[in-house]
JSON list of C-alpha atoms in Angstrom, two decimals:
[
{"chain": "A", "resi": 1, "resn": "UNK", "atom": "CA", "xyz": [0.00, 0.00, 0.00]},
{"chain": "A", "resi": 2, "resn": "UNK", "atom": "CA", "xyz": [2.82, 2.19, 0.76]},
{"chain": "A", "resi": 3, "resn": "UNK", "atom": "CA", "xyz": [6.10, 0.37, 0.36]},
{"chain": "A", "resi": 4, "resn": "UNK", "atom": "CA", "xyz": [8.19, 3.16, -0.14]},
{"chain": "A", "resi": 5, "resn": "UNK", "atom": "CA", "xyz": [7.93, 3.51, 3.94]},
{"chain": "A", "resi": 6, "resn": "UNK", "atom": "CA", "xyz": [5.95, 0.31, 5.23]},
{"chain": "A", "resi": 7, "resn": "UNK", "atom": "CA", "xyz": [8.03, -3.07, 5.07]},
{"chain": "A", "resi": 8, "resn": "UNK", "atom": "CA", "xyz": [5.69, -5.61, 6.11]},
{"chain": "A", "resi": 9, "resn": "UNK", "atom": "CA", "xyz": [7.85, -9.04, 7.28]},
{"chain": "A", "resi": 10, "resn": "UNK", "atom": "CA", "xyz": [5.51, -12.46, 7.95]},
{"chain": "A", "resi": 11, "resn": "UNK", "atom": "CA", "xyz": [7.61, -14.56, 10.42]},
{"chain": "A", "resi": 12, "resn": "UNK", "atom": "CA", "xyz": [7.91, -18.09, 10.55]},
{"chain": "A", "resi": 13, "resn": "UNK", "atom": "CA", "xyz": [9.20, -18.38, 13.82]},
{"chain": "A", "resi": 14, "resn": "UNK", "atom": "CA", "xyz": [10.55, -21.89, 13.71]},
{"chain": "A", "resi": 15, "resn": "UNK", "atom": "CA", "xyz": [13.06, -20.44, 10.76]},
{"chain": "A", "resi": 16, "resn": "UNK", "atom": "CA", "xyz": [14.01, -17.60, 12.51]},
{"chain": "A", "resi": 17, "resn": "UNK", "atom": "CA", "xyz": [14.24, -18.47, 15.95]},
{"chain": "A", "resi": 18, "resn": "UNK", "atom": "CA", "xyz": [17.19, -15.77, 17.52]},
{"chain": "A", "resi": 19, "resn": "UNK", "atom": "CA", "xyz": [14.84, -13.21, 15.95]},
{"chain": "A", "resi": 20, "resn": "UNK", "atom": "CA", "xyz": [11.67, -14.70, 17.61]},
{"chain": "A", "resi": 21, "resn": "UNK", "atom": "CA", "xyz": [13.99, -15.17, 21.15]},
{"chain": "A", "resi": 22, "resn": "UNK", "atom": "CA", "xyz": [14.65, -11.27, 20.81]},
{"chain": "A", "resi": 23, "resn": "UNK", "atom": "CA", "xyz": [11.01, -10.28, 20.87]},
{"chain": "A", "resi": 24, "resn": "UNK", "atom": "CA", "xyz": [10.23, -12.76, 23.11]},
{"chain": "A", "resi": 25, "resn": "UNK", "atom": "CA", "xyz": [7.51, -14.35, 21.04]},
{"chain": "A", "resi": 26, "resn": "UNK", "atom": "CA", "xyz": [6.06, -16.72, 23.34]},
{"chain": "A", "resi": 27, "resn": "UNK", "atom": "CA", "xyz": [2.35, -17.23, 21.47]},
{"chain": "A", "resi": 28, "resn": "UNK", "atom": "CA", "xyz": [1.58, -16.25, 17.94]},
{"chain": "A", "resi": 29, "resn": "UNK", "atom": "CA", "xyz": [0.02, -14.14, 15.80]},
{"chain": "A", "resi": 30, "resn": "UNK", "atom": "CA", "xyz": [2.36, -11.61, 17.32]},
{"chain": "A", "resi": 31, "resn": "UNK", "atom": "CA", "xyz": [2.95, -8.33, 15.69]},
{"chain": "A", "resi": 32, "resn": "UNK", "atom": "CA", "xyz": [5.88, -6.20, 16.14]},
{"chain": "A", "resi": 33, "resn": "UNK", "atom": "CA", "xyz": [6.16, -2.17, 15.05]},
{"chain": "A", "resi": 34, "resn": "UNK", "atom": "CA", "xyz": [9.50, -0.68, 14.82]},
{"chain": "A", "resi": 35, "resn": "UNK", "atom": "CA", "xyz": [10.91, -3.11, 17.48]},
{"chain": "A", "resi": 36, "resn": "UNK", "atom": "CA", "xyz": [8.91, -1.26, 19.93]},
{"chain": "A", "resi": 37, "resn": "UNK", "atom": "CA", "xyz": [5.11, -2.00, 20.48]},
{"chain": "A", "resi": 38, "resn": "UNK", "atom": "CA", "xyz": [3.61, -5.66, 20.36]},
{"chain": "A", "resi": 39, "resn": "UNK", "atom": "CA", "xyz": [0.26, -7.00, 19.97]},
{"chain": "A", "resi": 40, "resn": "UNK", "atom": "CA", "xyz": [-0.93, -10.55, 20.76]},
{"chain": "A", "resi": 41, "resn": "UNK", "atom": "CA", "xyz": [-3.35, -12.17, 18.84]},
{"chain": "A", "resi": 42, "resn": "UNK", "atom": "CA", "xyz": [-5.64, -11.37, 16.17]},
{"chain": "A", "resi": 43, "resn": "UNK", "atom": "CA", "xyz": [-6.64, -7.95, 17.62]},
{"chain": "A", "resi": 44, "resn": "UNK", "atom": "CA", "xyz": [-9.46, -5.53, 15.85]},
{"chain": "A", "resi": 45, "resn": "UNK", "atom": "CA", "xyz": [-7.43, -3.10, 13.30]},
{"chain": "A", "resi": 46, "resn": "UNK", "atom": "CA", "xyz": [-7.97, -0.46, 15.60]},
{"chain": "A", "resi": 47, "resn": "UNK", "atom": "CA", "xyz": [-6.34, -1.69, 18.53]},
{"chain": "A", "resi": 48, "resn": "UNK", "atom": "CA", "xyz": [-3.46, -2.61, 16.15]},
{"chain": "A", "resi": 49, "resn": "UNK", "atom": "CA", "xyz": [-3.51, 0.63, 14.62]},
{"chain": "A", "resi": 50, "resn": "UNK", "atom": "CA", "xyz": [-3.41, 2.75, 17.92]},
{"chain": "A", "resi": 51, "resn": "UNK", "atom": "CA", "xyz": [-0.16, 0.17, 18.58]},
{"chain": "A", "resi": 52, "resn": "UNK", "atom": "CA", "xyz": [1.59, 1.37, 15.19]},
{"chain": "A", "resi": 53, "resn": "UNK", "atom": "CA", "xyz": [1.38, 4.60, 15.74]},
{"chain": "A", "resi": 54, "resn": "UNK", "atom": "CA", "xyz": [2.11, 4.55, 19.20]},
{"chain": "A", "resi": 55, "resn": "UNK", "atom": "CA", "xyz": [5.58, 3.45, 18.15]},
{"chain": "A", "resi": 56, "resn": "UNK", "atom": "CA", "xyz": [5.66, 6.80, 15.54]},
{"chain": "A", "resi": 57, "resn": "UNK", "atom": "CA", "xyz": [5.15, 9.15, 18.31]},
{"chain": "B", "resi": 1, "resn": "UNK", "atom": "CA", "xyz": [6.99, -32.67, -4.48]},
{"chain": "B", "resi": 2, "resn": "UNK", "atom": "CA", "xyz": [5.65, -30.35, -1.48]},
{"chain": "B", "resi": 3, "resn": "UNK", "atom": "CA", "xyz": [2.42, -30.08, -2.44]},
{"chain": "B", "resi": 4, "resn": "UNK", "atom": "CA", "xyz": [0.12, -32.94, -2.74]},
{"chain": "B", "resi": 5, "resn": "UNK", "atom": "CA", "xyz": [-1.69, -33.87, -5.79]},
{"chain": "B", "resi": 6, "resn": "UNK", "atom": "CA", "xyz": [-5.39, -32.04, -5.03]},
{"chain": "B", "resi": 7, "resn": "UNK", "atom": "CA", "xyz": [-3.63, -28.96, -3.90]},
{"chain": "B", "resi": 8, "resn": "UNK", "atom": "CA", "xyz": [-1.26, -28.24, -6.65]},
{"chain": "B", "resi": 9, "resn": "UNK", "atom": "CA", "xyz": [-4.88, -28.73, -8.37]},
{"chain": "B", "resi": 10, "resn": "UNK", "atom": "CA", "xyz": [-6.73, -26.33, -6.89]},
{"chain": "B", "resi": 11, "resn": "UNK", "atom": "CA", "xyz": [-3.78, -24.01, -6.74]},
{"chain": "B", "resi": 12, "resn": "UNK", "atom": "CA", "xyz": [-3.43, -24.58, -10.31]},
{"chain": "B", "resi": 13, "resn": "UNK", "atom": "CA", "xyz": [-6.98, -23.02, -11.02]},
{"chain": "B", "resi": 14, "resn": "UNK", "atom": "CA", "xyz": [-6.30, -19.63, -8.65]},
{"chain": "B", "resi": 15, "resn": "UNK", "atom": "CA", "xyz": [-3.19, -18.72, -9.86]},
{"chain": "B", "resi": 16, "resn": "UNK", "atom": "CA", "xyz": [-5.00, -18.79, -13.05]},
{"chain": "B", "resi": 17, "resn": "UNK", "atom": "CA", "xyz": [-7.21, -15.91, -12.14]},
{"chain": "B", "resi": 18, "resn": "UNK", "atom": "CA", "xyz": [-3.38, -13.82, -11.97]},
{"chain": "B", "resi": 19, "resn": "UNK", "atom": "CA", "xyz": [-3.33, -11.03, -14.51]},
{"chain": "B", "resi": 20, "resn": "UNK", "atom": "CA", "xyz": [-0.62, -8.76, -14.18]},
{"chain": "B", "resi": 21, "resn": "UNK", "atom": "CA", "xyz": [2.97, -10.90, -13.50]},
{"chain": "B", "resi": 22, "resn": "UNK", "atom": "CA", "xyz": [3.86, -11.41, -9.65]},
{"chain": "B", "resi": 23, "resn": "UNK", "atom": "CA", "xyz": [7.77, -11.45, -9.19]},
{"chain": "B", "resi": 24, "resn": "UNK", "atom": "CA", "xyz": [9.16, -13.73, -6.60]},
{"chain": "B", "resi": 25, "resn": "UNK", "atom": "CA", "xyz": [12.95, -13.52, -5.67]},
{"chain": "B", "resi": 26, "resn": "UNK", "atom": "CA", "xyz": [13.63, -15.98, -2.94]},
{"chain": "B", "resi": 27, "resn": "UNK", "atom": "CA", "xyz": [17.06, -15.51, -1.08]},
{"chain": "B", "resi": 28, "resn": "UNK", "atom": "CA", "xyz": [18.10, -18.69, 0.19]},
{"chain": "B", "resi": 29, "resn": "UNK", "atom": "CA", "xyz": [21.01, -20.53, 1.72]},
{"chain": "B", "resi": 30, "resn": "UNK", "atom": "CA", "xyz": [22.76, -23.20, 0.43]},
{"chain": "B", "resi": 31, "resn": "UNK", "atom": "CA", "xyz": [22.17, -26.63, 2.71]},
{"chain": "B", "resi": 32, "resn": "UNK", "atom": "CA", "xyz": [19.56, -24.70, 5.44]},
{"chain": "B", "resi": 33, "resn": "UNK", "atom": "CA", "xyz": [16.52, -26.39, 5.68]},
{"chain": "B", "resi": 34, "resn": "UNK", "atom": "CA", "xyz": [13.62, -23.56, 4.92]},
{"chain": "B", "resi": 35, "resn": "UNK", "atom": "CA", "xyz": [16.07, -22.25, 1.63]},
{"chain": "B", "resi": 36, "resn": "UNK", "atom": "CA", "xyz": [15.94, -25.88, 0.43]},
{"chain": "B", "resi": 37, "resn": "UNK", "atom": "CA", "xyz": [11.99, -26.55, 1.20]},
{"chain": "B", "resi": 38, "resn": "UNK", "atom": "CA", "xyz": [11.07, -23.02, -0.25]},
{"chain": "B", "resi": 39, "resn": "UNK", "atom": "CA", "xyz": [13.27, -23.04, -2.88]},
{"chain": "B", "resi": 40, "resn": "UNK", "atom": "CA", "xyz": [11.22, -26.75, -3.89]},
{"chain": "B", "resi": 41, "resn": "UNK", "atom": "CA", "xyz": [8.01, -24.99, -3.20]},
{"chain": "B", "resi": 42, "resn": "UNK", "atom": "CA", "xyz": [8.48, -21.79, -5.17]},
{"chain": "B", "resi": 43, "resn": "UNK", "atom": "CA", "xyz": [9.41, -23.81, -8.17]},
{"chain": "B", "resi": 44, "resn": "UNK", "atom": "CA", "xyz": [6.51, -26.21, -7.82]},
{"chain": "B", "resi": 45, "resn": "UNK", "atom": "CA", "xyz": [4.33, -22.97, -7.87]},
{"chain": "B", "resi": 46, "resn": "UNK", "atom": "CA", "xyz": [6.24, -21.08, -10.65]},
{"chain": "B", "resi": 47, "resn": "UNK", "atom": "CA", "xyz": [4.97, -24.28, -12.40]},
{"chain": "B", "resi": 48, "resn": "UNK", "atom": "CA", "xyz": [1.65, -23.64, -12.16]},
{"chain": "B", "resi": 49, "resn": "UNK", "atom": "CA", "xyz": [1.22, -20.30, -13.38]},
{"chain": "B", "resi": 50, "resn": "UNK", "atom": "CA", "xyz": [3.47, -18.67, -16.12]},
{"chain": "B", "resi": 51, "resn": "UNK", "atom": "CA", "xyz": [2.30, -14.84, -14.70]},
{"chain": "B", "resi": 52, "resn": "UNK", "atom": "CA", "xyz": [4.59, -16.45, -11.23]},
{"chain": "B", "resi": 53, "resn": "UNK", "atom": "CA", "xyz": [8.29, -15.30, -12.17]},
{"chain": "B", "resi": 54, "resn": "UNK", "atom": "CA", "xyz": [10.71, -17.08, -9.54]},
{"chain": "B", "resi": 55, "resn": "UNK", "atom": "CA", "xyz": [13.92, -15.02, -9.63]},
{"chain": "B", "resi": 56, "resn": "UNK", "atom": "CA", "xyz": [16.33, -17.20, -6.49]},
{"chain": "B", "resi": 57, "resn": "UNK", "atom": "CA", "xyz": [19.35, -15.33, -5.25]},
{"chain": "B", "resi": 58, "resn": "UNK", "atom": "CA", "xyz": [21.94, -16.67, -2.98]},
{"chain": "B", "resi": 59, "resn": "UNK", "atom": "CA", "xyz": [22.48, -13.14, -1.24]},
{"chain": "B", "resi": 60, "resn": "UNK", "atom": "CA", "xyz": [21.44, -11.35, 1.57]},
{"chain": "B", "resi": 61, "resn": "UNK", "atom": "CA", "xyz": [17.88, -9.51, 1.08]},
{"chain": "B", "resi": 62, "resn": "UNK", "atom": "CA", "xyz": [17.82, -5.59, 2.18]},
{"chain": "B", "resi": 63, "resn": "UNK", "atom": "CA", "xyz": [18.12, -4.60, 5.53]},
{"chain": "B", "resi": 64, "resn": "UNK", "atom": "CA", "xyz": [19.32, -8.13, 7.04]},
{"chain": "B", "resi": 65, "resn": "UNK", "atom": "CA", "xyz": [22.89, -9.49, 7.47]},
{"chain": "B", "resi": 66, "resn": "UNK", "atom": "CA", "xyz": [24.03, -13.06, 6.62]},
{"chain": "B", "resi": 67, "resn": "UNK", "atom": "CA", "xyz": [23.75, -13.38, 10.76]},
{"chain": "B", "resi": 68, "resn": "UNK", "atom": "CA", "xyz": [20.30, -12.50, 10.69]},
{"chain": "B", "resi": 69, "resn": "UNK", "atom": "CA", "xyz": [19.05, -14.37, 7.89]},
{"chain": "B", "resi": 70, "resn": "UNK", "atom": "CA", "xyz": [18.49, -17.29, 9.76]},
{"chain": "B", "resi": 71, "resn": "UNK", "atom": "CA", "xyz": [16.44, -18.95, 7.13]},
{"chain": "B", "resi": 72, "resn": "UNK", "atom": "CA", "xyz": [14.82, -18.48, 3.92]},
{"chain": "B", "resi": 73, "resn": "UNK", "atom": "CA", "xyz": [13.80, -14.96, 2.74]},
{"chain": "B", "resi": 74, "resn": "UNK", "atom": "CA", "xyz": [10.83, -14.50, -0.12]},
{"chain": "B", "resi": 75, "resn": "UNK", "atom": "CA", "xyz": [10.14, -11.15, -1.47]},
{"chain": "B", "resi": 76, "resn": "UNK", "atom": "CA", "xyz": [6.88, -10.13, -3.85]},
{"chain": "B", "resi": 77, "resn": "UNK", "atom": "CA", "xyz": [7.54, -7.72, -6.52]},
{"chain": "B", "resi": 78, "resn": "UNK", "atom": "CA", "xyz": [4.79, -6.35, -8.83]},
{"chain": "B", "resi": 79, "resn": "UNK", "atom": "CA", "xyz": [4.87, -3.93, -11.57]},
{"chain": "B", "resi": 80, "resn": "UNK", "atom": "CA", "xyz": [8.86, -3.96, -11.29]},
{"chain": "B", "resi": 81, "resn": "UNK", "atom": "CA", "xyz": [9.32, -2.62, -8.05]},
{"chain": "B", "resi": 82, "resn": "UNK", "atom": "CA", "xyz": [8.92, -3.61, -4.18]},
{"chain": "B", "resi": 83, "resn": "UNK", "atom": "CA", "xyz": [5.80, -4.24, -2.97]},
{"chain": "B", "resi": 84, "resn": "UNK", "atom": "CA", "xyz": [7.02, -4.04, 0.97]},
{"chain": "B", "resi": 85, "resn": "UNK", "atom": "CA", "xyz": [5.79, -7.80, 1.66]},
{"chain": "B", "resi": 86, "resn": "UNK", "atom": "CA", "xyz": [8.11, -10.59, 2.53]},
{"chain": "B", "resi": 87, "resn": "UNK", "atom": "CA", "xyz": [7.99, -13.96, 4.06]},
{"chain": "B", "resi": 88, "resn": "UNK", "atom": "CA", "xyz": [10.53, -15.19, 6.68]},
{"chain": "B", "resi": 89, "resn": "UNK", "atom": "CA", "xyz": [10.64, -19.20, 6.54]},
{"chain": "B", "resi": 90, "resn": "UNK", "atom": "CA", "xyz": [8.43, -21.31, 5.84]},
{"chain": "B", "resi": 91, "resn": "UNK", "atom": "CA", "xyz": [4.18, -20.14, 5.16]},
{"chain": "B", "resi": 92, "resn": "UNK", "atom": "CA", "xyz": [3.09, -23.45, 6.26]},
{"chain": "B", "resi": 93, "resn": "UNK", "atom": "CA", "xyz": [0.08, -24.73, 7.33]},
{"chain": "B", "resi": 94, "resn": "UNK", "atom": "CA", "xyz": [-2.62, -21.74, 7.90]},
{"chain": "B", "resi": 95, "resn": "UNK", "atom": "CA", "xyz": [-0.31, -18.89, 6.37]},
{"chain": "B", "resi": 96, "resn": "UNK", "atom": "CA", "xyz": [-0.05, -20.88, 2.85]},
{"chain": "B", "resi": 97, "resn": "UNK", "atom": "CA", "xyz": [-4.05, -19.78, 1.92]},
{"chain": "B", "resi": 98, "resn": "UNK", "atom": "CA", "xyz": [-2.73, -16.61, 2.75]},
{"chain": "B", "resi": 99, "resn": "UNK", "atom": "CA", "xyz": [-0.24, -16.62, 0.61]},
{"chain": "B", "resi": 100, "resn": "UNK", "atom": "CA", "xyz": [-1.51, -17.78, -2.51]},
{"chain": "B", "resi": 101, "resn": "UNK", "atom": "CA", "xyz": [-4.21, -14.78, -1.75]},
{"chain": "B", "resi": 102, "resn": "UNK", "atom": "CA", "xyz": [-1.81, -12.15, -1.94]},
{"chain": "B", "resi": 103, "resn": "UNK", "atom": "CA", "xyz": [0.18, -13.47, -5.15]},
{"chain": "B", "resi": 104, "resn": "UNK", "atom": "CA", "xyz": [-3.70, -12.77, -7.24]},
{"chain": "B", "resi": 105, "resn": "UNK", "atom": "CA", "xyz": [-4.39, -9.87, -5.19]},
{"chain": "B", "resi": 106, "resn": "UNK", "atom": "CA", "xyz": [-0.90, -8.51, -6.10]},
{"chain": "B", "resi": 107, "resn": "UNK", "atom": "CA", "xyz": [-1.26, -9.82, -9.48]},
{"chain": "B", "resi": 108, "resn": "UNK", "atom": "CA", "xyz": [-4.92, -8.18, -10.22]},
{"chain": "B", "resi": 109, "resn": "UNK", "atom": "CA", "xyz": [-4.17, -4.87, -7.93]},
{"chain": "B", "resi": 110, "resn": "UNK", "atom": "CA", "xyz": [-6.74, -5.41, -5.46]},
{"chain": "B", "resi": 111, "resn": "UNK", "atom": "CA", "xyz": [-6.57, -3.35, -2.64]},
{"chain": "B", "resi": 112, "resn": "UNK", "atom": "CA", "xyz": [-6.14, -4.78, 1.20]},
{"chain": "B", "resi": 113, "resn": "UNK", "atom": "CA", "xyz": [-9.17, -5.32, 3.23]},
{"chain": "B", "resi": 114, "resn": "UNK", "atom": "CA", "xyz": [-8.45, -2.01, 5.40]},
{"chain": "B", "resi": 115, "resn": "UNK", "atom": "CA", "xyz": [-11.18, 0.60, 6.75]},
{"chain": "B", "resi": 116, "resn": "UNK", "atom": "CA", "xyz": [-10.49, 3.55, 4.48]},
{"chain": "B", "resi": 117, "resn": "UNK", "atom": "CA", "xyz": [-9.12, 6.02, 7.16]},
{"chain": "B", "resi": 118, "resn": "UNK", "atom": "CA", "xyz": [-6.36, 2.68, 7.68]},
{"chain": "B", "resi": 119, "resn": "UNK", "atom": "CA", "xyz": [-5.38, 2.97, 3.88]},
{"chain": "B", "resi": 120, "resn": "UNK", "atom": "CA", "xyz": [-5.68, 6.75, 3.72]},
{"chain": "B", "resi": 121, "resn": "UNK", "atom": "CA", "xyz": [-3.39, 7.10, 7.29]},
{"chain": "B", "resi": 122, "resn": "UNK", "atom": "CA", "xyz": [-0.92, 4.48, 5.14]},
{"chain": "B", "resi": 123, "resn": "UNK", "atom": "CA", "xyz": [-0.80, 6.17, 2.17]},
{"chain": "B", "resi": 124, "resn": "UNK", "atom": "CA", "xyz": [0.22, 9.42, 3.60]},
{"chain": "B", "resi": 125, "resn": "UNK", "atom": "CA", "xyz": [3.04, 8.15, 6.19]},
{"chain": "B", "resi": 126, "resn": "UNK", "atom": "CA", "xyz": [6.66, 9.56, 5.87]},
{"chain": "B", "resi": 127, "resn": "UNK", "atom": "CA", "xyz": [8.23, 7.70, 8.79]},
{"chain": "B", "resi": 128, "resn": "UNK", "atom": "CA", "xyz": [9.20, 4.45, 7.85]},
{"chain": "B", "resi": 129, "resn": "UNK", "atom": "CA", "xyz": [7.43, 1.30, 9.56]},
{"chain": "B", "resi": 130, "resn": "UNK", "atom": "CA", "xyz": [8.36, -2.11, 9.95]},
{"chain": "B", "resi": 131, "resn": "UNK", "atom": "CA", "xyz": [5.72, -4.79, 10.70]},
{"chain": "B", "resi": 132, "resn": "UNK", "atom": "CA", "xyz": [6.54, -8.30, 11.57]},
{"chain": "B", "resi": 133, "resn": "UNK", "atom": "CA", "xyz": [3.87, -10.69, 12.21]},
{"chain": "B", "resi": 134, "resn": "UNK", "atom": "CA", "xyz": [4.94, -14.28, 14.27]},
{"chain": "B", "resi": 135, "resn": "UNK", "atom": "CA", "xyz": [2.83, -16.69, 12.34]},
{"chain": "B", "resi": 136, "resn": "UNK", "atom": "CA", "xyz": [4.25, -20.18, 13.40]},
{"chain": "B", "resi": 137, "resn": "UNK", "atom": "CA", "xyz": [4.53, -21.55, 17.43]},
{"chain": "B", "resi": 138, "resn": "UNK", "atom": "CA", "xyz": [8.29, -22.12, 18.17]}
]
C-alpha cells in the first residue's frame, strides 16, 4: 500500500528463531512495530492501529 | 513434491485468475533447511502459473545481514518494483491460503481489506514502519 515507507515481514518463527527469542515471542500471531510495540493475537485493526502509531510518536 | 496432488490442483486453477505478473525472488542458503523446502516450493508454484516469475538469489535480502538471515527470505515484486511484503521461513500450514491470496491480489491490484481512514493514514506516512507478524509456534 505504501512500500516506499511500510516493510511488512511475515515470520515463521521456527526459521528464525534468535529473531523470535529477541522479541520474546512466546504465542503467535504476534505483531511487532519498529521493534517497539507488540500485539498478541488477532486484535481488531484499531487496537493494532493505535499500537503502530504509538511506536511513531 | 511439497504439495500434494489435489492442492497443486486447486492451486493450479487460482493462480489462473493472476493477470498482471507477480515477481518472486527468494534468497536462500545453500544446505539450510527452509532455503531448500522453499526453494522446492516456489518452483513447484512457478509451475503452475506462467504470470509467477521465480527469480532465487543466494544473497542477503535488504536490511538483514548473513547473521540474521536465519532462514529463507521470499520477497513479492509487482509492476517492477517492491511491494514491501516478505515472508521469513516457511508459510506453512494456515499462512499458505494466505499466501496464494496475496500473489492474485498482487497480481490483479486489489486493494487490502483495510477501513479507508487505515489505507488513507498508510498512504500518507513519511516515517518508515516495519511490521513483523509471528505466524508459526516455536
Amino acid at each position: 500500500m505504501n512500500p516506499d515507507k511500510v516493510l511488512a515481514d511475515m515470520v515463521d518463527a521456527s526459521s528464525f528463531p534468535e529473531l523470535s527469542e529477541q522479541f520474546r515471542i512466546s504465542s503467535v500471531p504476534a505483531t511487532v512495530a519498529n521493534a517497539q510495540g507488540q500485539v498478541v493475537g488477532a486484535v481488531p485493526e484499531g487496537r493494532l492501529l493505535a499500537m503502530v502509531q504509538k511506536t511513531l510518536h | 513434491m511439497i504439495l500434494p496432488a489435489e492442492v497443486q490442483a486447486s492451486v493450479k486453477e487460482f493462480l489462473g485468475t493472476m493477470v498482471d505478473p507477480v515477481t518472486v525472488k527468494l534468497y536462500a542458503k545453500a544446505g539450510e533447511e527452509s532455503s531448500e523446502t522453499m526453494r522446492s516450493l516456489w518452483q513447484e508454484l512457478a509451475g503452475l502459473s506462467e504470470k509467477l516469475v521465480l527469480d532465487v538469489r543466494d544473497e542477503v535480502p535488504a536490511n538483514m545481514t548473513s547473521a540474521s538471515m536465519e532462514g529463507a527470505v521470499t520477497e513479492l515484486w509487482a509492476d517492477g518494483a517492491f511491494t514491501g511484503i516478505r515472508y521469513l521461513g516457511l508459510p506453512a500450514g494456515h499462512e499458505f491460503g494466505p499466501l496464494v491470496q496475496t500473489l492474485v491480489d498482487l497480481s490483479t491490484h486489489v486493494e487490502p481489506e483495510v477501513s479507508s481512514e487505515t489505507a488513507a493514514w498508510l498512504k500518507g506516512l513519511e516515517q518508515e514502519l516495519r511490521l513483523q507478524v509471528f505466524v508459526t509456534p516455536t
